Tab-separated table of C-alpha atoms in Angstrom:
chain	number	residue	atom	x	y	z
A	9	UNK	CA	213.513	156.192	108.399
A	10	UNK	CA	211.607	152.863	106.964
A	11	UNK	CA	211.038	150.312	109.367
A	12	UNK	CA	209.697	146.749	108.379
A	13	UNK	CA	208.199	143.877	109.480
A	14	UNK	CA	208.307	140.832	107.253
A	15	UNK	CA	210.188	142.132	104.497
A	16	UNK	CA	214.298	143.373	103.699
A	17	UNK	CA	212.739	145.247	100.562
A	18	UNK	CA	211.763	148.708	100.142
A	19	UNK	CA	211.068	150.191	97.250
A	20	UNK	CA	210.702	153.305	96.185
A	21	UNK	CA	208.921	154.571	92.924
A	22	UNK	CA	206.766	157.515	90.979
A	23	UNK	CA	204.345	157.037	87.930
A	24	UNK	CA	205.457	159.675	86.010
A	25	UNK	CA	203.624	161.608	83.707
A	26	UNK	CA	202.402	158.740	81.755
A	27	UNK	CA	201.218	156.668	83.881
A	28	UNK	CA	199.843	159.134	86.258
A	29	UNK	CA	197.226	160.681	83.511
A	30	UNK	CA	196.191	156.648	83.577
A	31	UNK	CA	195.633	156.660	87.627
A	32	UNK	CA	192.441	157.544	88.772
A	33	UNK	CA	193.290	158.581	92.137
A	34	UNK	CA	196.071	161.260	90.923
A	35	UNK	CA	195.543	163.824	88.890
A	36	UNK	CA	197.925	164.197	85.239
A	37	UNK	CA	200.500	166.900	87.563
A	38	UNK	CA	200.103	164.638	90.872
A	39	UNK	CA	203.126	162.556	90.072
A	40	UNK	CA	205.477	165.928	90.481
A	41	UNK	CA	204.454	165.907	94.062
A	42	UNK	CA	204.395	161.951	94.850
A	43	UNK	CA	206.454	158.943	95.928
A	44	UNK	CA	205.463	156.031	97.001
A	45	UNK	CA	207.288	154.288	99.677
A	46	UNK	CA	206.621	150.149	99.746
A	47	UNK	CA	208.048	147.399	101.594
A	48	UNK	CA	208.291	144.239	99.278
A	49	UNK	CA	209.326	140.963	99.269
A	50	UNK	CA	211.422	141.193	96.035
A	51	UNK	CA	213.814	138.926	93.996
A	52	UNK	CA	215.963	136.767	95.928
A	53	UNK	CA	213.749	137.740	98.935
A	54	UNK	CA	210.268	136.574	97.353
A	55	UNK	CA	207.844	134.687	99.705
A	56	UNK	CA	206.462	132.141	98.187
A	57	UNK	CA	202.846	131.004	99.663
A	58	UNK	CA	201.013	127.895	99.359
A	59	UNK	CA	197.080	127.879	99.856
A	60	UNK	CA	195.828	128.698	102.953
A	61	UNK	CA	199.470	130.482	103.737
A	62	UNK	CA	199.360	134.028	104.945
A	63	UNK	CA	202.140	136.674	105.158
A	64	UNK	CA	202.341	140.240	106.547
A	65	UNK	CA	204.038	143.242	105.778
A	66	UNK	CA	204.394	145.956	108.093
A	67	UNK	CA	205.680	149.480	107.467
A	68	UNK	CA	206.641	152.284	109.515
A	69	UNK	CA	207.526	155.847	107.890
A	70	UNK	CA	209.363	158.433	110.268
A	71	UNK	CA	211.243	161.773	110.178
A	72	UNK	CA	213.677	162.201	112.594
């Protein structure tokens, strides 16, 4: 389950191989065992921010 504050986008996504052996934090196998679970606020629900604007995203991960 994703819950989300400030956001209707999740998205989901992996390095693979290429990109992993390019990620400092993960070593060139780590992307067989990784996913990355975001909220977003993507295409037609982008946030736009003028200066001194502030947003926040909040995510919750469970397993029920």
């Amino acid at each position: 389950r994703v819950a989300k504050v400030g956001s209707h986008t999740t998205v989901l996504w992996n390095p693979g191989p290429e990109h992993a052996r390019q990620m400092a934090d993960l070593d060139d196998e780590g992307y067989r065992h990784m996913l990355c679970i975001e909220a977003a606020n993507a295409h037609e629900d982008e946030v736009a921010l003028q200066p001194g604007q502030s947003h926040v995203l909040g995510t919750t991960l469970s397993v029920s």
